[in-house]
Coordinates of C-alpha atoms in Angstrom, one line a residue:
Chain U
X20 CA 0.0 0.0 0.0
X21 CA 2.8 2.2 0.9
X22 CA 4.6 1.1 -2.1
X23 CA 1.4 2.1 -4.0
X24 CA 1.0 5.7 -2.2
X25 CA 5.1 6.4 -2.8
X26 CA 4.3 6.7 -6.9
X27 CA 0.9 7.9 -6.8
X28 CA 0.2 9.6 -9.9
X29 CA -0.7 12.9 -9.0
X30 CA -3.9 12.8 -11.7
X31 CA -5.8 10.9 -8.8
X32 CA -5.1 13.6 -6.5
X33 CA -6.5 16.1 -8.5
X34 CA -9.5 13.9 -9.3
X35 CA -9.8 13.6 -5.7
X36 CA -9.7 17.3 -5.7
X37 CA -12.3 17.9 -8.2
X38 CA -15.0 15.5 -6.3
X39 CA -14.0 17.3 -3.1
X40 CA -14.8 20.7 -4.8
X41 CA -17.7 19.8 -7.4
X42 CA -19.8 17.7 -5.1
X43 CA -20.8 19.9 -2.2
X44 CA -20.8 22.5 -4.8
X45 CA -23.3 20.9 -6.9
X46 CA -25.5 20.3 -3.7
X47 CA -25.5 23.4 -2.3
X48 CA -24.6 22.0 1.3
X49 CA -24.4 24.9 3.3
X50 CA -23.0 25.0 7.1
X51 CA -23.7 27.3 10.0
X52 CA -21.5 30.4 10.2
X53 CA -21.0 32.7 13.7
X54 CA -20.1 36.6 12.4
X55 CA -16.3 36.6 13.9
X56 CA -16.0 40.0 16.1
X57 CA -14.0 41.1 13.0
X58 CA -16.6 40.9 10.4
X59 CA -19.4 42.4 13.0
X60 CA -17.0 45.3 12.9
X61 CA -17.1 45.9 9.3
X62 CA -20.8 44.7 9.3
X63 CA -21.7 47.9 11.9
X64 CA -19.4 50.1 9.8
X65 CA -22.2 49.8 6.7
X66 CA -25.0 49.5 9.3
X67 CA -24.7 51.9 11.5
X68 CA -24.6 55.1 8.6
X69 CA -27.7 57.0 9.0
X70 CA -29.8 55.8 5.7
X71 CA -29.0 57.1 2.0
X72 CA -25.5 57.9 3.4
X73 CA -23.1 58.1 0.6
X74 CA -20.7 55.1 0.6
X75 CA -18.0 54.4 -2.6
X76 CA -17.9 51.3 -3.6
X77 CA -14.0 49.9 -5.4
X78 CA -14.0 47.3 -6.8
X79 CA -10.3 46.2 -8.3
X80 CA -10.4 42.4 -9.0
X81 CA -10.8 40.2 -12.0
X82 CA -12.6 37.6 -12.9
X83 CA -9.6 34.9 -11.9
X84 CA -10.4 36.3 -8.5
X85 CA -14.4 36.3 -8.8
X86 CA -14.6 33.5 -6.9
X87 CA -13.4 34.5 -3.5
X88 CA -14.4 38.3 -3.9
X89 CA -17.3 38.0 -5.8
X90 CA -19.6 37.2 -2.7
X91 CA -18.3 39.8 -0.9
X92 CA -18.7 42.6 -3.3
X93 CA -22.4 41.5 -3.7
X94 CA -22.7 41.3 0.3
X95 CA -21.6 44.5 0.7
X96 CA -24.0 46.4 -2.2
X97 CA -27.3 44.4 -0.9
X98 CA -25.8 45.8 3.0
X99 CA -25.6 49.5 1.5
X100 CA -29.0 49.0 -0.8
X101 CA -30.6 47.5 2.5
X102 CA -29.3 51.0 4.1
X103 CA -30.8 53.1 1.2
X104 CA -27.0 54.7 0.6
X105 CA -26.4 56.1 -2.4
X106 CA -23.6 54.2 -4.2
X107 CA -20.6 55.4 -6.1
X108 CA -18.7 52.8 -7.6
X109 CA -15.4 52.9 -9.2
X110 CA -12.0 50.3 -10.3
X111 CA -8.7 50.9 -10.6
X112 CA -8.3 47.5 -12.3
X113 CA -9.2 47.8 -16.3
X114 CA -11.5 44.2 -16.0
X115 CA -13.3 45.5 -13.0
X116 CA -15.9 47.7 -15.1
X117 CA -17.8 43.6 -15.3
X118 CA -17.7 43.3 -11.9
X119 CA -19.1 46.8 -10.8
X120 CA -21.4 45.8 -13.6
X121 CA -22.4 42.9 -11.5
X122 CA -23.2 45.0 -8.2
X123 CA -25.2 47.5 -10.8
X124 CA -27.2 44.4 -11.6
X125 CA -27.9 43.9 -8.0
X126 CA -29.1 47.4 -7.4
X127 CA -31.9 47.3 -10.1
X128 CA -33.1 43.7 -9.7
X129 CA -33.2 43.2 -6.2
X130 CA -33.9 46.8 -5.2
X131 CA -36.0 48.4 -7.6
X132 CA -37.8 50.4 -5.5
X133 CA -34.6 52.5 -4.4
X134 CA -32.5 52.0 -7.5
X135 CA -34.0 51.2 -10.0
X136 CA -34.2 54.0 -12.9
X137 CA -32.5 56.1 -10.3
X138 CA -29.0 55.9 -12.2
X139 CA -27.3 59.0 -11.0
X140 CA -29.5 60.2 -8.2
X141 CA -28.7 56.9 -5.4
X142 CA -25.9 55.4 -7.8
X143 CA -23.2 56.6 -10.3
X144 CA -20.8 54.1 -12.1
X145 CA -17.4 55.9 -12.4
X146 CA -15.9 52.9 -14.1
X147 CA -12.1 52.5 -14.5
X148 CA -9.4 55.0 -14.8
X149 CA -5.8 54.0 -15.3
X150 CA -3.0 55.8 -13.2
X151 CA -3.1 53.0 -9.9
X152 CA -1.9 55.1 -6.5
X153 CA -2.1 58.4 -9.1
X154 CA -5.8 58.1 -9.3
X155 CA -6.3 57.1 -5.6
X156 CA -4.5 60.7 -4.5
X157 CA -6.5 62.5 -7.2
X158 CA -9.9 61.5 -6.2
X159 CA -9.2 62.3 -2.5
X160 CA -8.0 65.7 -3.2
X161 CA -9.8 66.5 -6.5
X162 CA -13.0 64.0 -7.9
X163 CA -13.2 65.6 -11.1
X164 CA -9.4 66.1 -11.9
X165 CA -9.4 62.1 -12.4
X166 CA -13.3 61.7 -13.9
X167 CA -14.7 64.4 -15.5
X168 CA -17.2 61.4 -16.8
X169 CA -19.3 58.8 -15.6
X170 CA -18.6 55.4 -18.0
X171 CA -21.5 56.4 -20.0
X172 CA -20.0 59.7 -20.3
X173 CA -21.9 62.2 -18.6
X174 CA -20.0 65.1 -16.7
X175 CA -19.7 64.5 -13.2
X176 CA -21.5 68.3 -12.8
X177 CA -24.5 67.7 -14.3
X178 CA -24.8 64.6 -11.9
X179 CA -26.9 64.7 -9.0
X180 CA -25.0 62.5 -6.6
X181 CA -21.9 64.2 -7.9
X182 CA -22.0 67.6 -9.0
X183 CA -21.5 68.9 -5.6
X184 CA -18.4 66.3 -4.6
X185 CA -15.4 68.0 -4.1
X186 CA -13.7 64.7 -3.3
X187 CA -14.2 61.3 -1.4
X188 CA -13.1 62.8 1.6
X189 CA -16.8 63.7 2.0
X190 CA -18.3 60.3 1.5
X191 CA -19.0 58.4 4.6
X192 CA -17.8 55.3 3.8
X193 CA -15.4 54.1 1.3
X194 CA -15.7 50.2 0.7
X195 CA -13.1 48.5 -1.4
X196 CA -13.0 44.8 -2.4
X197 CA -9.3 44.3 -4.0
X198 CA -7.2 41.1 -5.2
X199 CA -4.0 42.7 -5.2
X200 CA -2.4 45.9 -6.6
X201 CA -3.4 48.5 -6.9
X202 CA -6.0 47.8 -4.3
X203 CA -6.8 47.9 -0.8
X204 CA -3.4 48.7 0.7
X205 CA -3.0 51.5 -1.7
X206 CA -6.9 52.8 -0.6
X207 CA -5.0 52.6 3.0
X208 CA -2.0 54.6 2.3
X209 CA -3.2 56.8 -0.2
X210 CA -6.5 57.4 0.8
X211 CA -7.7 56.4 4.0
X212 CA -4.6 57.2 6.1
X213 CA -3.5 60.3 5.5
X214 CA -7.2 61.7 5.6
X215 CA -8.9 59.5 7.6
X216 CA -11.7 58.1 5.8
X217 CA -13.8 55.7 7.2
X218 CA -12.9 52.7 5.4
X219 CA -13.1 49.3 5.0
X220 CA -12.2 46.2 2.8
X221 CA -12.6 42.8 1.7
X222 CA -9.4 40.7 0.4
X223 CA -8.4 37.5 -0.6
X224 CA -6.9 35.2 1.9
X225 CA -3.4 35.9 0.4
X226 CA -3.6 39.2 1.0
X227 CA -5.4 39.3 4.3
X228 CA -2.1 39.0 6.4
X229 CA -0.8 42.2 4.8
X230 CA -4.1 44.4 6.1
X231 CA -3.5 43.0 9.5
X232 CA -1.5 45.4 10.7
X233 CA -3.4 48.7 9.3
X234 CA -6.8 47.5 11.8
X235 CA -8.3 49.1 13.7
X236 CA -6.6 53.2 13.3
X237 CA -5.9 53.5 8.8
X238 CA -8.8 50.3 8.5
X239 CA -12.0 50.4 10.4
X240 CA -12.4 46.6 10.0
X241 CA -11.5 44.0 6.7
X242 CA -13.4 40.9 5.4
X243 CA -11.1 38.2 4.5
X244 CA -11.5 35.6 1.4
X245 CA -14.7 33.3 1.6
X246 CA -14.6 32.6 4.4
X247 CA -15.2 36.0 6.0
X248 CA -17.8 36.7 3.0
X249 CA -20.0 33.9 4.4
X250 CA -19.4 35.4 8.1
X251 CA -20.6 38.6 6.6
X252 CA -23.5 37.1 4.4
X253 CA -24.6 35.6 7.6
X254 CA -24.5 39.1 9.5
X255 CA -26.5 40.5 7.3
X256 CA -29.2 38.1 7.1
X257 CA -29.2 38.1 10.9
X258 CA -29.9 41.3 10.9
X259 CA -32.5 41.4 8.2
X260 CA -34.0 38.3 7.8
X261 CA -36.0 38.8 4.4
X262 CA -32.5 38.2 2.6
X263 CA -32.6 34.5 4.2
X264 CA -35.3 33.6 0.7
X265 CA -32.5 35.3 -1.3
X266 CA -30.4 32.0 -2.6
X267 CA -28.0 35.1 -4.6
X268 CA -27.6 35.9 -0.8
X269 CA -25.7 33.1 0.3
X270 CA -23.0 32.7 -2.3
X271 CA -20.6 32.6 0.3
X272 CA -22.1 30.3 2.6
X273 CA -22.7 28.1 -0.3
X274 CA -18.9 28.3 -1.1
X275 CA -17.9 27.3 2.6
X276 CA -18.9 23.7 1.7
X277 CA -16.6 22.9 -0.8
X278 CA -13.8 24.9 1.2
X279 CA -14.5 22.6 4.4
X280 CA -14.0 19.5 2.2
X281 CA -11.1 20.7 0.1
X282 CA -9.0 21.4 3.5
X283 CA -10.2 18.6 5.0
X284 CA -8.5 16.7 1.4
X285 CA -5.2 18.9 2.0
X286 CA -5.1 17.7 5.5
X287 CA -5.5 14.5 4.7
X288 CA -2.9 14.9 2.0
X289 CA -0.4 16.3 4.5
X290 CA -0.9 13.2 6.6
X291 CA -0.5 10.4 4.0
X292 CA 2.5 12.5 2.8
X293 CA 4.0 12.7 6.4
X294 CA 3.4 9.2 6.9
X295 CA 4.9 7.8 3.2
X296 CA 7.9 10.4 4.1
X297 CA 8.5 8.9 7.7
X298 CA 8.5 5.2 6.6
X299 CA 10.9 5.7 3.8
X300 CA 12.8 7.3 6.8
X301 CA 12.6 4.3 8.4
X302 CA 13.7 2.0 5.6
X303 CA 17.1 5.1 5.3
X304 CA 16.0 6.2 2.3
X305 CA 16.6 9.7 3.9
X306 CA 19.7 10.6 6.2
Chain O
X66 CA 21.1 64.9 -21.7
X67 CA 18.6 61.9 -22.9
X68 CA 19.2 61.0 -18.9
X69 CA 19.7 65.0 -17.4
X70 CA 15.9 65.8 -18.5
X71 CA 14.3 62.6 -17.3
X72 CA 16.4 62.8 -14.2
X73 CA 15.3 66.6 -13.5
X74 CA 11.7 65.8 -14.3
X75 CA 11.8 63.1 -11.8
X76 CA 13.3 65.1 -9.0
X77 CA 11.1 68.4 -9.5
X78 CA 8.0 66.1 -9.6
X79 CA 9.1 64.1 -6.7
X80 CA 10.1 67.0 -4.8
X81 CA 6.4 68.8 -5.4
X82 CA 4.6 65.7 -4.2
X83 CA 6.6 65.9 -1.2
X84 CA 5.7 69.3 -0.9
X85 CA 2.2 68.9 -1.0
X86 CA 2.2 66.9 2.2
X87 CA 3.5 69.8 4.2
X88 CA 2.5 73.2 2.1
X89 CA -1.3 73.3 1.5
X90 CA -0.4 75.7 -1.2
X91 CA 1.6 72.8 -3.1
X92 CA -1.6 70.9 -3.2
X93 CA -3.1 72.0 -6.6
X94 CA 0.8 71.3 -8.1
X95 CA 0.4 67.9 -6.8
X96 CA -2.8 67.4 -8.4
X97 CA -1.5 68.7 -12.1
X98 CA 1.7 66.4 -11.7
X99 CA -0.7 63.1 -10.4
X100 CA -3.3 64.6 -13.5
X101 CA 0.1 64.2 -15.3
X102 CA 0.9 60.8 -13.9
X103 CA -2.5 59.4 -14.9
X104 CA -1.6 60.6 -18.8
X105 CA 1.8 59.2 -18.7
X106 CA -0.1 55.5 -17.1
X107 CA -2.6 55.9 -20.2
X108 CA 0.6 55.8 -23.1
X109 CA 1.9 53.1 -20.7
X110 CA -0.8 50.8 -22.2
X111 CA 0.7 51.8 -25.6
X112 CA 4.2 50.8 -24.9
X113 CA 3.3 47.5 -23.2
X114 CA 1.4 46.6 -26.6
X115 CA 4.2 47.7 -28.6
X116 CA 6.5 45.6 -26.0
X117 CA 3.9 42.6 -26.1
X118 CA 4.4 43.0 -30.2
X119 CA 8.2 43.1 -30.2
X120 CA 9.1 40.0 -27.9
X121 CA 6.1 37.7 -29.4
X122 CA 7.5 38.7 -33.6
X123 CA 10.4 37.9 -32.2
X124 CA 9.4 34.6 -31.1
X125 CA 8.1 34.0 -34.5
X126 CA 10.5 35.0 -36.9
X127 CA 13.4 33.5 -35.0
X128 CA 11.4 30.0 -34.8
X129 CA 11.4 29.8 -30.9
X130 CA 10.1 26.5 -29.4
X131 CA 6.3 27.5 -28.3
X132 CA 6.3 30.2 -31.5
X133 CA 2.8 28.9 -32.1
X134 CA 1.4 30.4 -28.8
X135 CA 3.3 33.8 -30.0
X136 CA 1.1 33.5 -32.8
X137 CA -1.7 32.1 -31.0
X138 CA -1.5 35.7 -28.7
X139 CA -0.7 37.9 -31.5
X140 CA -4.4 37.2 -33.2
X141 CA -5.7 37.2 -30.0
X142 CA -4.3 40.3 -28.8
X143 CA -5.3 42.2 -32.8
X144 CA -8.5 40.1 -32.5
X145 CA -9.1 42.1 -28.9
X146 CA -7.5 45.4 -30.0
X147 CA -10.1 45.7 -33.3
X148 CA -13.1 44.6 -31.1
X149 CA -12.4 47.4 -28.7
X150 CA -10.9 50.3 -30.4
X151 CA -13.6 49.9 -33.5
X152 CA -16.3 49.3 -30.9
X153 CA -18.1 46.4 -32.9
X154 CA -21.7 46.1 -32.1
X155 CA -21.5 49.1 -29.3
X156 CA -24.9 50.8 -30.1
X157 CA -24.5 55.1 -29.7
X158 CA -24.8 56.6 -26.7
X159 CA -28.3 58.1 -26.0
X160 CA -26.8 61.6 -25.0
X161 CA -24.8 61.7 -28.5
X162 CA -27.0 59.1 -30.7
X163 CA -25.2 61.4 -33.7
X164 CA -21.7 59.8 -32.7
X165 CA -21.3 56.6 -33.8
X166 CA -19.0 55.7 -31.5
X167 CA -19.9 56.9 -28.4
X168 CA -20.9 54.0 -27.0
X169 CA -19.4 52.3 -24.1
X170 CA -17.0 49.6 -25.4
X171 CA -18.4 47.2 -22.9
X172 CA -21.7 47.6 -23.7
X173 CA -23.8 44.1 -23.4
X174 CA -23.8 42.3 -26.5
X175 CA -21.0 44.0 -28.2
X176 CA -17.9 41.8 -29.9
X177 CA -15.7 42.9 -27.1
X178 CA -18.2 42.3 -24.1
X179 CA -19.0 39.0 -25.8
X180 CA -14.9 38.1 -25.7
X181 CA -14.7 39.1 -22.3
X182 CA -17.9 37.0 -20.9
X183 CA -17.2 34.1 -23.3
X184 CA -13.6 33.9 -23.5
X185 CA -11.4 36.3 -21.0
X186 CA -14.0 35.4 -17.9
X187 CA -14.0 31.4 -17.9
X188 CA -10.0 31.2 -19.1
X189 CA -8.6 33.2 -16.4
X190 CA -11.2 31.9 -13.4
X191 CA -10.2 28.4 -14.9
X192 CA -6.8 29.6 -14.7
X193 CA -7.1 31.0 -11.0
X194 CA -8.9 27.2 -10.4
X195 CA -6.1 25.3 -11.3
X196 CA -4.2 26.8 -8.3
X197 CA -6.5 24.0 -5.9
X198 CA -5.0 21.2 -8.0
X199 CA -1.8 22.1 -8.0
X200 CA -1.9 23.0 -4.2
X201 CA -3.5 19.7 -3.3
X202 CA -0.4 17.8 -5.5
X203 CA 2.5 19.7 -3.5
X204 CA 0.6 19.5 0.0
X205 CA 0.5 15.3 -0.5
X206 CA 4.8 15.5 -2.4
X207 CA 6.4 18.4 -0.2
X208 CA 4.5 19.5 3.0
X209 CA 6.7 17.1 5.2
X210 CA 8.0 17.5 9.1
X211 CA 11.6 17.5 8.2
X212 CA 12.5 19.4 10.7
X213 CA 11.7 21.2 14.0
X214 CA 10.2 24.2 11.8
X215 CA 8.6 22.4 8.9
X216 CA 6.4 20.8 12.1
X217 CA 5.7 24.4 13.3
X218 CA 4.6 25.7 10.3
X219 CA 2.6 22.1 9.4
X220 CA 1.0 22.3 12.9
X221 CA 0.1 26.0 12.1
X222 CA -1.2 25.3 8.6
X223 CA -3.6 22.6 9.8
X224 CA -5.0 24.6 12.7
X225 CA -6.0 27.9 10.6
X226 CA -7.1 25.0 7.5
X227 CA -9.5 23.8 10.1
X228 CA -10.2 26.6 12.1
X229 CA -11.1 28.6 8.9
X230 CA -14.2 26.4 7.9
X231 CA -17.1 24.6 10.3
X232 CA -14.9 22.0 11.0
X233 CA -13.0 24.0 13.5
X234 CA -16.1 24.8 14.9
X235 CA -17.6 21.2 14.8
X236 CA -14.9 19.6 16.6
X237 CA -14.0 21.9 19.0
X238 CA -17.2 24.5 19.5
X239 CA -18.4 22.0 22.1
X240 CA -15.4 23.2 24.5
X241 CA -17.1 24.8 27.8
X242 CA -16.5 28.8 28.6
X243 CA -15.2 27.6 32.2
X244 CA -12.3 28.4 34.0
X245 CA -9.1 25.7 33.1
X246 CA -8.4 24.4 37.1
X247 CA -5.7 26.7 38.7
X248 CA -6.4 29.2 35.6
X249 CA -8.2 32.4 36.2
X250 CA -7.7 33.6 32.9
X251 CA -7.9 30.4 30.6
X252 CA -10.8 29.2 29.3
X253 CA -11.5 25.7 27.9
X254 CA -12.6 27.7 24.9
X255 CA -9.7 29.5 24.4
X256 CA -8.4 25.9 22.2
X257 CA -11.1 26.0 19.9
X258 CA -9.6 25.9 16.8
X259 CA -11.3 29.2 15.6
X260 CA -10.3 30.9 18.4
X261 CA -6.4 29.6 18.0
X262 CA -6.6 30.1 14.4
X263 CA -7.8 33.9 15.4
X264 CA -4.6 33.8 18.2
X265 CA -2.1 33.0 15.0
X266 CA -3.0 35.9 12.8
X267 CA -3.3 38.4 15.7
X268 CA -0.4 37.8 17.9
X269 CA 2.0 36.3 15.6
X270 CA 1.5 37.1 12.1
X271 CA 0.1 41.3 12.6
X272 CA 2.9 42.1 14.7
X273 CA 5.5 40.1 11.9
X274 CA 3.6 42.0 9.3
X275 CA 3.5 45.1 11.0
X276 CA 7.9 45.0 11.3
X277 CA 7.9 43.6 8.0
X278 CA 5.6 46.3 6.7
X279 CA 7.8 49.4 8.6
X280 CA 11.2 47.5 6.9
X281 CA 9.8 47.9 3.8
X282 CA 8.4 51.7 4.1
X283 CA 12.0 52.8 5.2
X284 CA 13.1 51.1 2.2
X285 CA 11.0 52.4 -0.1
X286 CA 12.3 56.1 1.4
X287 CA 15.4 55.5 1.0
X288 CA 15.0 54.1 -2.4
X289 CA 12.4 57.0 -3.3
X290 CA 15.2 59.6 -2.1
X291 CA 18.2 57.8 -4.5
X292 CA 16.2 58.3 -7.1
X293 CA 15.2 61.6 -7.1
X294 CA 18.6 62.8 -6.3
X295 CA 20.1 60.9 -8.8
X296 CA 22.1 58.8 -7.0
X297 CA 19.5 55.3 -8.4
X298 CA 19.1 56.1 -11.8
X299 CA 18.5 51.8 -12.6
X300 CA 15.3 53.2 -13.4
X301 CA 16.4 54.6 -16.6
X302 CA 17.2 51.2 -18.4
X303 CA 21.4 51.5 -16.7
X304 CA 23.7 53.0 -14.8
X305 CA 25.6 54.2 -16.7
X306 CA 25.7 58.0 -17.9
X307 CA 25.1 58.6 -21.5

């Protein structure tokens, strides 16, 4: 048996991987989740803004990183539409204008009452503008020196939500859902930091460990990877518990099944592995 | 003076943005040069097409092995560039329906929307996907207690694993809030996996990010000040004065 595990061809751990991943993805298992004191922080961030506050919304990630942040981004826009806040979205990452697209989507269908037809008045899509850290410092000193436009080209000025927005230093919240640069420590440094604005983020589990140290005086709180989205999901449908029919809702709880089974596969990995390493130890194949 | 004028326009830049930290009336100058900055990042696009051109003809017409994915991204990138530039199938905007072209390139249904949903989207989250396969292979081949801190970090790694899904919570949520004996402070709770996985990022990996984090912002000052005195100039392609 040993003999058998010490040449496994690694195409039956990766079909082993795919059945750990597809199966409780394709059931929809989902698994109870207690809001960490972390995620409650960022949850009361959004929450606790008087309604139709005005909140920007960054979203810099691609699709190759949809999948962890997606759920997130989505929990976050149904927590400010819940709130009534009036929305400004924005990327610093060229294939983010999809995914604001995605939260747009959100606004309409889910919340038609407060957003829908209401493009400009509780929600403006400032879609992407290159320049990375040059367009962070711009739009917290100076909106319109970085976007004179919306992305369907409208001047900022004739703009309800924005005609009268010197910068994003007047917003109260800035949100930013990032997989990496230019992103959420850049929003810190550039943004946040040196003019303290009221902000808070959702990462990937990579980059969680570098947004430690910025929480709680530059970051007000941070959501990290999936498993933070479902903690968050979870807050919010705690605190309003018409969102528990929503199946869109859950994305992240639903994604917590086939991370609980794919670690419990690496774990199990790591054990075999120890175990094949320590017998060929024994049999001094290894000094 | 191909390197004296980059060099001085580096420096006065530099030293204006530096400015506008400490003299409110440097503000507005710092906005024109980051206005400037956003310009230059714009032609930036320009030069990495004309880069991504250069190295992948030069693949081709020197018969590389692999010179058929050169090709392969050549059409693909003119294929892209057409789509988007040319705006295929974008419909006018409604506030000028008399431009053609003043749609949004991304517009739902258009040629390039339709090779970003049904081509760029599922390639690069397939790509991203592949990363669990490959993890899973070098967990089972490498991940082994060699020594004393391969079992640290392989005792780490399989508390957060656990304590970041409902296993953590499944095996070890049933652990009572009571006082350890002879503890005052120490809870039977306090081993829950959650909890210890929450212990290893907040007392041992924010304070090693946090000196990690400093290290590198006194580097990057130190770096940033070489270089706009002049002493760095690596930035311009060498060394070496021209």
């Amino acid at each position: 048996m040993l003999n058998f595990l010490q040449n496994l061809d690694r195409r039956w751990i990766f079909l082993l991987m795919l059945f750990a991943v597809a199966i409780p993805l394709i059931s929809g298992i989902t698994f109870p989740e207690k809001p960490s004191k972390e995620v409650m922080t960022v949850f009361h961030a959004v929450d606790d803004l008087p309604d139709g506050s005005n909140v920007v919304l960054a979203l810099d990630y691609d699709p190759a990183s949809a999948g962890e942040l997606q759920p997130m981004a989505s929990a976050f826009t149904r927590h400010c539409a819940i709130k009534k806040h009036n929305i400004l979205f924005m990327t610093l990452w060229p294939q983010g204008v999809p995914m604001i697209q995605n939260s747009v989507d959100i606004l309409e269908n889910e919340y038609p009452e407060t957003y829908k037809g209401k493009y400009g008045v509780k929600y403006v899509n400032l879609g992407f503008r290159t320049g990375n850290e040059g367009v962070i410092k711009l739009v917290v000193e100076d909106l319109k020196k970085s976007y004179s436009t919306d992305i369907k080209s409208n001047s900022l000025d004739n703009i309800p939500l924005t005609k009268n927005l010197k910068n994003i230093q007047q917003v109260d919240l800035l949100a930013n859902v990032s997989a990496g640069y230019p992103g959420s420590k850049e929003w810190v440094l550039y943004g946040s930091a040196p003019f303290d604005i009221p902000t808070v983020v959702g990462c990937t589990g990579v980059q969680a460990p570098t947004m430690l140290p910025y929480i709680p005086k530059q970051l007000i709180g941070m959501i990290a990877a999936i498993k933070g989205a479902a903690e968050y999901e979870q807050a919010i449908i705690n605190a309003y518990p018409e969102l528990e029919k929503n199946p869109k809702a859950k994305q992240g709880l639903i994604r917590m099944g086939p991370q609980l089974v794919a670690h419990l596969l690496l774990i199990s990995l790591i054990f075999l592995g120890n175990v094949i390493y320590f017998w060929e130890r024994k049999q001094g194949l290894y000094r | 003076m191909k390197r004296t004028i980059p060099l001085f326009i580096s420096a006065v830049t530099g030293f204006v943005l530096i400015g506008t930290a400490f003299i409110p009336k440097f503000v507005d100058w710092g906005n024109d040069a980051m206005a400037w900055f956003n310009i230059l990042a714009a032609f930036a696009f320009i030069l990495g097409g004309g880069n991504l051109l250069k190295m992948q003809l030069q693949k081709i017409s020197s018969q590389q092995p692999g010179w058929g994915y050169a090709a392969v991204t050549l059409i693909a990138f003119f294929i892209t560039l057409v789509a988007g530039l040319f705006k295929i199938g974008v419909y006018p905007n409604v506030n000028a329906a008399q431009l053609s072209w003043s749609g949004d390139f991304l517009q739902e249904g258009s040629f390039f929307w339709w090779l970003y949903e049904y081509i760029y989207n599922p390639l690069s989250a397939t790509m991203f996907a592949l990363l669990a396969f490959y993890i899973s292979s070098a967990a089972f081949r490498a991940f082994r207690a060699k020594n004393s801190e391969a079992t640290v970090l392989l005792v780490i790694a399989v508390i957060v694993l656990l304590g970041r899904t409902y296993a953590g919570e499944w095996l070890t949520g049933g652990l009572s809030d009571e006082n350890i004996l002879g503890f005052q402070e120490v809870k039977y709770s306090d081993f829950s996996l959650p909890h210890l996985s929450q212990i290893i990022m907040d007392v041992f990996t924010t304070p090693g990010m946090r000196a990690i984090t400093i290290g590198i912002a006194l580097g990057v000052a130190s770096t940033s000040l070489k270089v706009l005195l002049g002493v760095d100039r690596s930035y311009l392609g060498s060394d070496q004065e021209a």
